[in-house]
Amino acid sequence: MTTTSAPSLTQRPTWQALQTHFVEIKDRHLRDLFAEDDHRGERFAVEDVGLYLDYSKNRVTAETIRLLIELAEDCSLRERIEAMFRGETINVTEHRSVLHVALRATRDEVFEVDGKNVVPEVHAVLDKMADFADRVRRGEWKGYTGRPIRAVVNIGIGGSDLGPVMAYEALKYYSDREITFRFVSNVDSTDFAEATRDLDPAETLFIISSKTFTTLETMTNAQTARDWSLRTLKDDQAVARHFVAVSTNAEEVSKFGIDTANMFEFWDWVGGRYSMDAAIGLSIMVAVGPDNFRSMLAGYHAMDLHFRTTPFERNLPVLMGLLTVWYNNFFDAQTVGVMPYEQYLKRFPAYLQQLTMESNGKHITLDGRLVDYQTGPIFWGEPGTNGQHSFYQLIHQGTKLIPCDFIGFMQTLNPIRDHHDLLMANVFAQTEALAFGKTADEVRAEGTPGWLVPHRTFEGNRPTNTILAERLTPEVLGSLIALYEHSVFTQGTIWNIDSFDQWGVELGKVLAKRIIPELEGRDEVPLSHDSSTNTLIKRYRAHRADTT
Ligand code: F6P
């Protein structure tokens, strides 16, 4: 295990070398960097696993990349990657292995947790999922009244929702349009009500997805789903035909009333936000079929191999992770924008928010010290071109530096007239405009009156990555997700934090549990919070409608 008490990150000579280099380079403009090297656009680009990454429009030189890689080596990135792949307990605060890479291993590979090869279990669950998915898709899995399933509702939250929704949307083109798919996550009853209002309980299957099977939102929605089904089906026996579970917790699944024969298992060495390629992806598999799901896993796996074996200077996730560190820690950038120019990827930024921010939103190092540097930036984004007509103004001319990832495809899955050329023209135009801007002289030369010139000037020097793939296939989606997973790992390694725990979500959960009886008990339950919380609760109590 590599959790030794290393020197603080900022004391490392490799960090200080970057600090010195930053002072030299921070005012250099991308216009000059491109002018100095006619081949920069080709030199600062890497292609592998079906993805082409152009990182030339970043505020870096070859020396920056060299120094960043030196930092990565100094922070034992190579050893940390191996430790992850070897199944070491690199999630130190939960004392767990981190082996999502085993979820996409081929049948003949070996990944061990505590000396046991987990790959056979992974494939046994995948085979069980495939069998189930095929039966639902072929109409062989009948509901309680003998009718086939026409609607699948995944109930889960966080990693048990965001991955399935994102991938369902991303792969909709490949999905069975005869079955309706819905996703319920929020404990807000509106989410459940709207998702089920037009569904027939006799034809609806619920997948209750929860690693722990104790999450308040999911358990509340699952109970509501049970009531909703049984109101029509009127027999507890119907639960077995209309409810399946995805979980690591067989005991709780059983207590809920779901037969564990209808449970799809995964393991504590799979983090919630890394679990859509495990059984948590069951709804995706039902939607797109086992073959497409396996293609997606093959895409992940190809990126895993790339990450593990490719030298850092050509390693896509390593380069992307190090660039994030570069802007986050040296340019003090607070956020990263992710702009997929592909409508099917509309939920990708939301998915990435959990992956990146629940992983790297930490302020204590692996050896228990308070960091004296910035860790995980805020990730956000919207599909192009919509963002251009909304927040891009700030990226182009605001006072904040926002590095952005632009994601585009050579071919659309829905060719209509010249839409795709127009879409991609915008990818190239935006990254060009962000990098090169428009000088005051250029604006003046267009005849702009002097007073308007500063308003119409674009400073440029705004960094972007461009990620291109041929078309959005299940494989490419898998590779793209793994690219970000491993980029997050690279960042977490540099920051020396545990990217696989999430203690920061606990306090709110505990306090909510304490407040629930206070709301339901009205004035009989005394309040002992601060004066703000007490007043808010009293106000709510006075006006709440009792629906329990
Ligand atoms: O509250 C955060 C979290 O623990 C996430 O990490 C996880 O993905 C989500 O809740 C859901 O947890 P579960 O799958 O156990 O219901």
XYZ file of C-alpha atoms and ligand atoms in Angstrom:
564
model
C 0.000 0.000 0.000
C 1.316 3.445 -0.871
C 0.025 5.547 2.003
C 3.359 6.527 3.506
C 3.761 9.958 5.010
C 5.172 11.702 1.951
C 6.343 15.329 1.958
C 3.502 17.786 1.530
C 2.710 18.196 -2.128
C 3.687 21.847 -2.255
C 7.083 21.105 -0.651
C 8.075 18.681 -3.358
C 10.799 19.952 -5.713
C 8.716 18.737 -8.671
C 5.839 20.961 -7.508
C 8.139 23.912 -6.946
C 9.611 23.424 -10.403
C 6.103 23.737 -11.806
C 5.535 26.843 -9.698
C 8.662 28.467 -11.169
C 7.660 27.372 -14.646
C 4.173 28.764 -14.128
C 5.575 32.235 -13.412
C 7.466 32.062 -16.702
C 4.560 30.849 -18.778
C 1.414 32.304 -17.242
C 1.347 35.393 -19.460
C 2.178 33.597 -22.680
C -0.663 33.661 -25.178
C -1.877 30.681 -27.149
C -1.525 32.884 -30.247
C 2.231 33.001 -29.656
C 2.529 29.333 -28.769
C 0.827 28.420 -32.039
C 2.860 30.976 -34.009
C 6.098 29.440 -32.692
C 5.227 25.925 -33.810
C 3.354 25.236 -37.031
C 2.762 21.665 -35.937
C 1.529 22.351 -32.424
C -1.965 21.096 -33.302
C -0.549 17.704 -34.264
C 2.210 17.572 -31.664
C -0.087 18.132 -28.703
C -2.574 15.449 -29.668
C -2.935 11.786 -28.760
C -5.117 9.095 -30.248
C -5.953 5.706 -28.845
C -8.909 3.468 -28.015
C -11.083 5.281 -30.555
C -10.603 8.680 -28.931
C -8.588 11.580 -30.298
C -7.520 14.175 -27.737
C -6.286 17.518 -29.013
C -4.805 19.319 -26.020
C -2.842 21.853 -28.045
C -5.193 24.690 -27.086
C -3.965 24.537 -23.507
C -1.611 27.024 -21.886
C 1.259 24.586 -21.850
C 4.571 23.975 -23.569
C 6.412 20.694 -23.963
C 8.276 21.711 -20.806
C 4.989 22.038 -18.878
C 3.988 18.525 -19.854
C 7.421 17.215 -18.942
C 7.227 18.852 -15.508
C 3.667 17.640 -14.909
C 4.724 14.094 -15.752
C 7.676 14.421 -13.403
C 5.242 15.452 -10.701
C 3.036 12.438 -11.479
C 6.016 10.119 -11.204
C 7.141 11.807 -8.022
C 3.637 11.303 -6.586
C 3.941 7.580 -7.425
C 1.167 7.605 -10.005
C 2.577 4.526 -11.716
C 2.698 2.617 -8.412
C -0.786 3.829 -7.440
C -2.236 2.613 -10.744
C -0.676 -0.790 -10.144
C -1.935 -0.811 -6.557
C -5.481 -0.200 -7.815
C -5.251 -2.910 -10.470
C -3.747 -5.329 -7.916
C -6.784 -4.893 -5.677
C -4.905 -3.241 -2.810
C -7.026 -1.430 -0.248
C -6.364 2.001 -1.708
C -9.691 3.262 -0.335
C -8.012 3.602 3.029
C -10.765 5.290 5.034
C -13.253 2.535 4.178
C -10.530 -0.109 4.052
C -11.638 -1.350 0.643
C -10.129 -2.345 -2.646
C -11.096 -0.243 -5.630
C -11.576 -2.638 -8.481
C -14.124 -1.245 -10.898
C -11.592 -2.246 -13.574
C -12.448 -5.884 -12.767
C -16.058 -5.238 -13.818
C -14.962 -4.994 -17.428
C -12.271 -7.653 -17.370
C -12.441 -10.438 -19.921
C -13.340 -13.895 -18.616
C -9.731 -15.099 -18.682
C -8.257 -12.198 -16.713
C -7.493 -12.341 -13.022
C -8.246 -9.578 -10.523
C -7.904 -10.454 -6.896
C -9.454 -9.125 -3.730
C -7.962 -10.668 -0.573
C -6.365 -13.395 -2.666
C -9.593 -14.378 -4.448
C -10.088 -13.921 -8.182
C -13.297 -11.900 -8.546
C -13.613 -12.133 -12.340
C -15.672 -15.382 -12.361
C -18.265 -13.759 -10.031
C -18.347 -10.648 -12.216
C -19.131 -12.743 -15.271
C -21.636 -14.917 -13.420
C -23.609 -11.759 -12.553
C -23.257 -10.415 -16.092
C -24.601 -13.702 -17.444
C -27.516 -13.605 -15.003
C -28.236 -10.012 -16.034
C -28.079 -10.991 -19.705
C -30.501 -13.834 -19.192
C -32.907 -11.571 -17.331
C -32.555 -8.718 -19.840
C -33.223 -11.054 -22.763
C -36.310 -12.466 -21.082
C -37.731 -9.014 -20.444
C -36.874 -7.826 -23.954
C -38.428 -10.907 -25.566
C -41.576 -10.571 -23.477
C -40.861 -13.861 -21.708
C -40.647 -12.325 -18.252
C -44.315 -11.961 -17.478
C -45.936 -9.706 -14.955
C -48.230 -11.130 -12.267
C -51.281 -11.118 -14.522
C -49.376 -12.840 -17.334
C -48.793 -9.726 -19.428
C -45.289 -8.890 -20.700
C -43.287 -6.015 -19.227
C -43.705 -2.765 -21.181
C -42.112 -0.345 -18.719
C -38.985 -0.538 -16.591
C -38.505 1.925 -13.741
C -35.089 2.163 -12.096
C -35.303 3.458 -8.547
C -31.963 4.596 -7.171
C -29.994 7.745 -6.392
C -26.429 9.028 -6.859
C -24.326 6.312 -8.437
C -27.365 4.052 -8.553
C -29.151 6.542 -10.792
C -26.838 8.973 -12.562
C -24.884 6.309 -14.469
C -27.985 4.391 -15.597
C -29.807 7.576 -16.696
C -26.777 8.980 -18.461
C -26.010 5.749 -20.318
C -29.662 5.094 -21.135
C -29.856 8.547 -22.737
C -26.440 8.161 -24.379
C -27.359 4.824 -25.941
C -31.012 5.539 -26.642
C -30.340 5.090 -30.350
C -29.555 1.420 -29.639
C -32.454 0.891 -27.234
C -35.629 -1.147 -27.524
C -38.293 1.466 -28.264
C -41.101 -0.950 -27.369
C -40.228 -0.675 -23.679
C -40.546 2.570 -21.747
C -37.704 3.408 -19.356
C -38.045 5.757 -16.413
C -35.685 6.715 -13.613
C -36.853 7.804 -10.182
C -34.267 9.216 -7.789
C -35.566 12.184 -5.830
C -37.454 11.640 -2.581
C -39.693 14.454 -3.826
C -42.929 12.549 -4.497
C -43.356 14.447 -7.746
C -40.524 12.417 -9.224
C -42.344 9.135 -8.597
C -45.769 10.530 -9.493
C -44.661 11.905 -12.859
C -42.586 8.841 -13.739
C -45.478 6.447 -13.194
C -48.605 8.456 -14.002
C -49.096 6.877 -17.441
C -47.814 3.388 -16.578
C -49.831 0.244 -16.004
C -48.744 -1.663 -12.861
C -49.524 -4.983 -14.568
C -46.834 -4.228 -17.178
C -44.314 -2.346 -15.038
C -41.111 -3.752 -13.592
C -39.197 -1.893 -10.870
C -35.455 -2.277 -10.509
C -34.534 -1.177 -6.994
C -30.889 -0.168 -7.266
C -28.991 0.558 -4.102
C -25.557 -0.574 -3.059
C -26.475 -0.397 0.629
C -30.246 -0.896 0.314
C -30.640 1.546 3.188
C -30.622 4.888 1.352
C -33.566 6.959 2.541
C -34.630 8.268 -0.863
C -34.445 4.891 -2.583
C -36.129 2.946 0.186
C -38.934 5.512 0.381
C -39.482 5.397 -3.379
C -39.263 1.592 -3.377
C -41.968 1.367 -0.703
C -44.125 3.814 -2.673
C -43.601 1.697 -5.801
C -44.652 -1.406 -3.875
C -47.833 0.324 -2.680
C -48.492 1.624 -6.207
C -48.160 -1.878 -7.715
C -50.166 -3.655 -5.055
C -52.990 -1.122 -5.170
C -53.752 -2.582 -8.604
C -52.317 -6.087 -8.422
C -53.687 -6.684 -4.908
C -51.489 -9.646 -3.974
C -48.103 -9.679 -2.224
C -47.095 -12.518 -4.560
C -47.014 -9.951 -7.373
C -43.861 -8.383 -5.896
C -41.749 -11.275 -7.171
C -42.831 -10.559 -10.777
C -42.580 -6.774 -10.620
C -39.574 -6.074 -8.393
C -35.932 -6.988 -8.769
C -33.051 -5.614 -6.745
C -29.473 -4.610 -7.439
C -27.438 -4.467 -4.267
C -24.530 -5.666 -2.148
C -26.907 -6.209 0.788
C -28.912 -9.452 0.429
C -30.265 -9.213 3.973
C -31.949 -5.847 3.414
C -33.208 -6.916 -0.026
C -34.871 -9.898 1.581
C -36.349 -7.767 4.377
C -37.911 -5.525 1.753
C -39.698 -8.573 0.360
C -37.722 -9.145 -2.820
C -36.692 -12.753 -3.363
C -32.865 -12.846 -3.428
C -33.189 -15.046 -6.527
C -34.277 -11.787 -8.169
C -31.285 -9.907 -6.818
C -28.295 -8.925 -8.915
C -25.227 -8.697 -6.788
C -22.216 -6.454 -6.714
C -19.462 -5.960 -4.187
C -18.075 -3.485 -1.696
C -14.966 -3.018 -3.837
C -17.153 -1.203 -6.397
C -17.796 2.416 -5.424
C -21.345 3.682 -6.033
C -20.182 6.211 -8.618
C -18.144 3.510 -10.377
C -20.961 0.961 -10.515
C -22.966 1.529 -13.700
C -20.845 -1.097 -15.406
C -21.773 -3.545 -12.616
C -25.324 -4.773 -12.000
C -26.361 -1.168 -11.341
C -26.409 -0.993 -15.148
C -29.222 -3.563 -15.340
C -31.725 -1.037 -16.705
C -29.183 -0.059 -19.389
C -28.755 -3.710 -20.341
C -32.505 -4.230 -20.603
C -32.706 -1.098 -22.778
C -29.867 -1.821 -25.205
C -29.477 -5.579 -24.884
C -26.606 -7.686 -23.509
C -24.447 -7.414 -26.642
C -24.414 -3.642 -26.612
C -23.798 -3.644 -22.863
C -20.822 -5.948 -23.350
C -19.518 -3.687 -26.120
C -19.683 -0.818 -23.655
C -17.660 -2.885 -21.173
C -15.132 -3.628 -23.920
C -14.755 0.133 -24.436
C -14.106 0.642 -20.736
C -11.641 -2.232 -20.742
C -9.686 -0.845 -23.680
C -9.264 2.429 -21.794
C -8.257 0.546 -18.632
C -5.464 -1.181 -20.558
C -4.430 2.106 -22.130
C -4.283 3.761 -18.707
C -2.284 0.942 -17.181
C 0.255 0.447 -19.945
C 0.715 3.637 -21.968
C 3.623 5.968 -21.153
C 2.345 9.050 -19.388
C 3.196 11.416 -22.263
C 0.710 9.544 -24.476
C -1.694 8.467 -21.775
C -5.083 10.118 -22.320
C -6.438 10.036 -18.735
C -3.058 10.968 -17.272
C -2.704 13.972 -19.566
C -6.260 15.121 -18.901
C -5.852 14.643 -15.162
C -2.575 16.558 -15.088
C -4.038 19.413 -17.124
C -6.843 19.668 -14.582
C -4.240 19.902 -11.811
C -2.335 22.532 -13.815
C -5.299 24.900 -14.056
C -6.735 24.084 -10.647
C -3.546 24.562 -8.684
C -1.439 26.975 -10.678
C -3.949 29.158 -12.555
C -6.420 28.965 -9.631
C -9.234 27.925 -11.964
C -12.260 26.990 -9.886
C -14.257 24.992 -12.398
C -14.059 22.750 -15.451
C -16.723 22.931 -18.165
C -17.636 19.792 -20.092
C -19.508 20.484 -23.314
C -20.658 17.438 -25.254
C -21.672 18.395 -28.781
C -23.935 15.358 -28.948
C -27.519 15.473 -27.783
C -27.419 11.869 -26.608
C -24.777 12.909 -24.058
C -27.054 15.454 -22.449
C -26.761 13.825 -19.006
C -23.009 13.296 -19.232
C -22.080 16.480 -17.325
C -24.505 15.575 -14.506
C -23.000 12.099 -14.336
C -19.489 13.574 -14.247
C -20.433 15.833 -11.369
C -20.779 12.898 -9.010
C -17.804 11.065 -10.472
C -15.472 14.034 -10.131
C -16.793 15.957 -7.151
C -17.760 13.102 -4.840
C -14.354 11.589 -5.633
C -12.082 14.584 -5.294
C -14.001 17.029 -3.099
C -11.745 16.257 -0.125
C -9.557 18.367 2.144
C -7.703 15.737 4.168
C -4.770 13.812 2.727
C -4.371 10.031 2.822
C -2.091 10.471 5.820
C -4.635 12.578 7.671
C -3.303 16.091 7.120
C -5.232 19.176 6.090
C -4.275 20.076 2.527
C -2.568 23.412 1.901
C -3.563 23.429 -1.763
C -6.729 23.245 -3.817
C -8.278 19.863 -4.612
C -11.214 18.934 -6.861
C -12.627 21.668 -9.085
C -16.334 22.096 -9.788
C -17.421 20.227 -12.905
C -20.406 21.431 -14.863
C -21.658 21.639 -18.433
C -24.427 21.448 -20.964
C -24.682 19.967 -24.406
C -23.618 22.201 -27.295
C -24.806 24.306 -28.956
C -27.293 25.279 -26.246
C -24.644 26.574 -23.863
C -23.383 28.989 -26.514
C -26.618 30.921 -26.239
C -26.490 31.004 -22.494
C -23.276 30.947 -20.439
C -20.511 30.965 -23.071
C -20.442 34.766 -22.832
C -18.779 34.390 -19.442
C -16.276 31.828 -20.706
C -15.276 34.127 -23.583
C -15.235 37.512 -21.873
C -15.780 37.006 -18.142
C -13.134 37.424 -15.467
C -12.820 33.743 -14.648
C -10.614 31.199 -16.331
C -12.707 28.135 -17.207
C -10.887 25.284 -18.902
C -13.368 23.319 -20.989
C -13.568 19.898 -22.588
C -15.351 19.855 -25.936
C -16.598 16.433 -27.028
C -17.644 15.807 -30.632
C -18.240 13.026 -33.136
C -17.349 12.692 -36.808
C -20.703 11.186 -37.654
C -24.132 11.701 -36.194
C -26.434 8.770 -35.540
C -29.316 10.796 -36.977
C -28.149 12.387 -40.216
C -30.553 15.085 -41.358
C -29.599 17.689 -43.966
C -26.465 19.579 -42.859
C -27.184 19.614 -39.124
C -24.055 17.725 -38.211
C -21.702 19.995 -40.123
C -23.322 22.968 -38.422
C -22.916 21.314 -35.034
C -19.256 20.455 -35.569
C -18.485 23.851 -37.097
C -19.508 25.235 -33.738
C -17.120 22.919 -31.864
C -14.191 24.085 -33.953
C -15.290 27.729 -33.941
C -15.737 27.888 -30.192
C -12.381 26.345 -29.326
C -10.701 28.577 -31.930
C -12.393 31.692 -30.572
C -11.592 30.770 -26.984
C -7.923 30.195 -27.789
C -7.189 33.031 -30.179
C -9.833 35.628 -29.407
C -9.966 38.823 -31.401
C -7.549 41.689 -30.811
C -8.534 45.338 -30.477
C -6.720 46.030 -33.758
C -8.790 43.400 -35.536
C -11.972 44.862 -34.070
C -10.966 48.419 -35.060
C -10.090 47.251 -38.566
C -13.721 46.173 -38.972
C -14.751 49.812 -38.529
C -16.012 49.458 -34.974
C -16.277 52.861 -33.235
C -13.530 53.401 -30.648
C -15.779 53.354 -27.575
C -17.154 49.945 -28.596
C -13.778 48.351 -29.307
C -13.052 47.083 -25.745
C -16.512 45.514 -25.561
C -16.007 43.648 -28.799
C -12.463 42.525 -28.114
C -11.852 38.910 -27.175
C -8.734 38.408 -25.124
C -8.589 34.660 -25.992
C -6.071 32.439 -24.213
C -8.969 30.404 -22.813
C -7.881 26.739 -22.661
C -9.792 23.809 -24.099
C -9.395 20.121 -24.790
C -11.133 18.701 -27.838
C -12.091 15.033 -27.672
C -13.247 13.484 -30.930
C -14.545 10.020 -31.739
C -15.982 8.557 -34.913
C -19.514 8.012 -33.678
C -21.270 7.450 -30.399
C -21.236 3.676 -29.997
C -21.527 1.664 -26.769
C -17.759 1.055 -26.984
C -16.924 4.714 -27.325
C -19.197 5.553 -24.411
C -17.385 3.009 -22.231
C -13.991 4.428 -23.209
C -15.141 7.985 -22.584
C -16.413 7.170 -19.099
C -13.234 5.278 -18.211
C -11.213 8.227 -19.535
C -12.800 10.498 -16.935
C -12.674 7.833 -14.199
C -8.926 7.471 -14.614
C -8.410 11.207 -15.000
C -10.113 11.602 -11.606
C -7.787 8.929 -10.206
C -4.761 10.771 -11.594
C -5.884 14.023 -9.951
C -6.625 12.329 -6.627
C -3.188 10.718 -6.666
C -1.460 14.068 -7.145
C -3.567 15.625 -4.375
C -2.861 12.604 -2.146
C -6.517 12.189 -1.187
C -8.883 9.231 -1.001
C -10.891 9.534 -4.214
C -13.098 6.606 -3.227
C -14.792 7.557 0.018
C -17.577 10.135 0.529
C -17.776 11.028 4.212
C -18.947 14.524 3.294
C -22.446 13.269 2.495
C -23.017 11.748 5.942
C -23.773 14.698 8.217
C -26.738 15.924 6.171
C -28.196 12.395 6.144
C -27.897 12.102 9.944
C -29.441 15.521 10.567
C -32.325 14.813 8.179
C -33.112 11.613 10.089
C -33.244 13.632 13.296
C -35.509 16.277 11.762
C -38.044 13.893 10.163
C -39.891 13.089 13.447
C -39.745 16.755 14.376
C -41.739 17.644 11.271
C -44.203 14.823 11.623
C -44.642 15.349 15.394
C -45.708 18.987 15.027
C -45.569 20.942 18.282
C -45.322 17.924 20.570
C -41.644 17.420 19.687
C -39.385 20.086 21.221
C -36.779 21.660 18.949
C -33.182 22.160 19.945
C -31.497 23.430 16.797
C -30.076 26.886 16.168
C -32.574 29.737 15.967
C -32.644 29.726 12.169
C -33.340 25.988 11.840
C -35.890 26.086 14.683
C -37.801 28.962 13.048
C -37.796 27.307 9.637
C -39.064 24.028 11.085
C -41.794 25.806 13.073
C -42.904 27.620 9.950
C -43.047 24.357 8.022
C -44.950 22.630 10.834
C -47.538 25.400 10.868
C -48.281 25.062 7.158
C -47.537 21.448 6.299
C -50.264 19.259 4.823
C -50.392 15.861 6.512
C -50.132 13.193 3.808
C -48.513 10.410 5.838
O -24.992 9.834 -0.576
C -23.996 9.473 -1.457
C -24.060 8.030 -1.850
O -23.560 7.229 -0.843
C -23.352 7.812 -3.165
O -22.007 7.621 -3.011
C -24.074 6.654 -3.722
O -23.854 6.521 -5.088
C -25.503 7.039 -3.379
O -25.402 7.632 -2.104
C -26.488 5.922 -3.364
O -26.162 4.922 -2.461
P -26.837 3.501 -2.547
O -26.520 2.907 -3.861
O -26.251 2.729 -1.416
O -28.324 3.690 -2.376
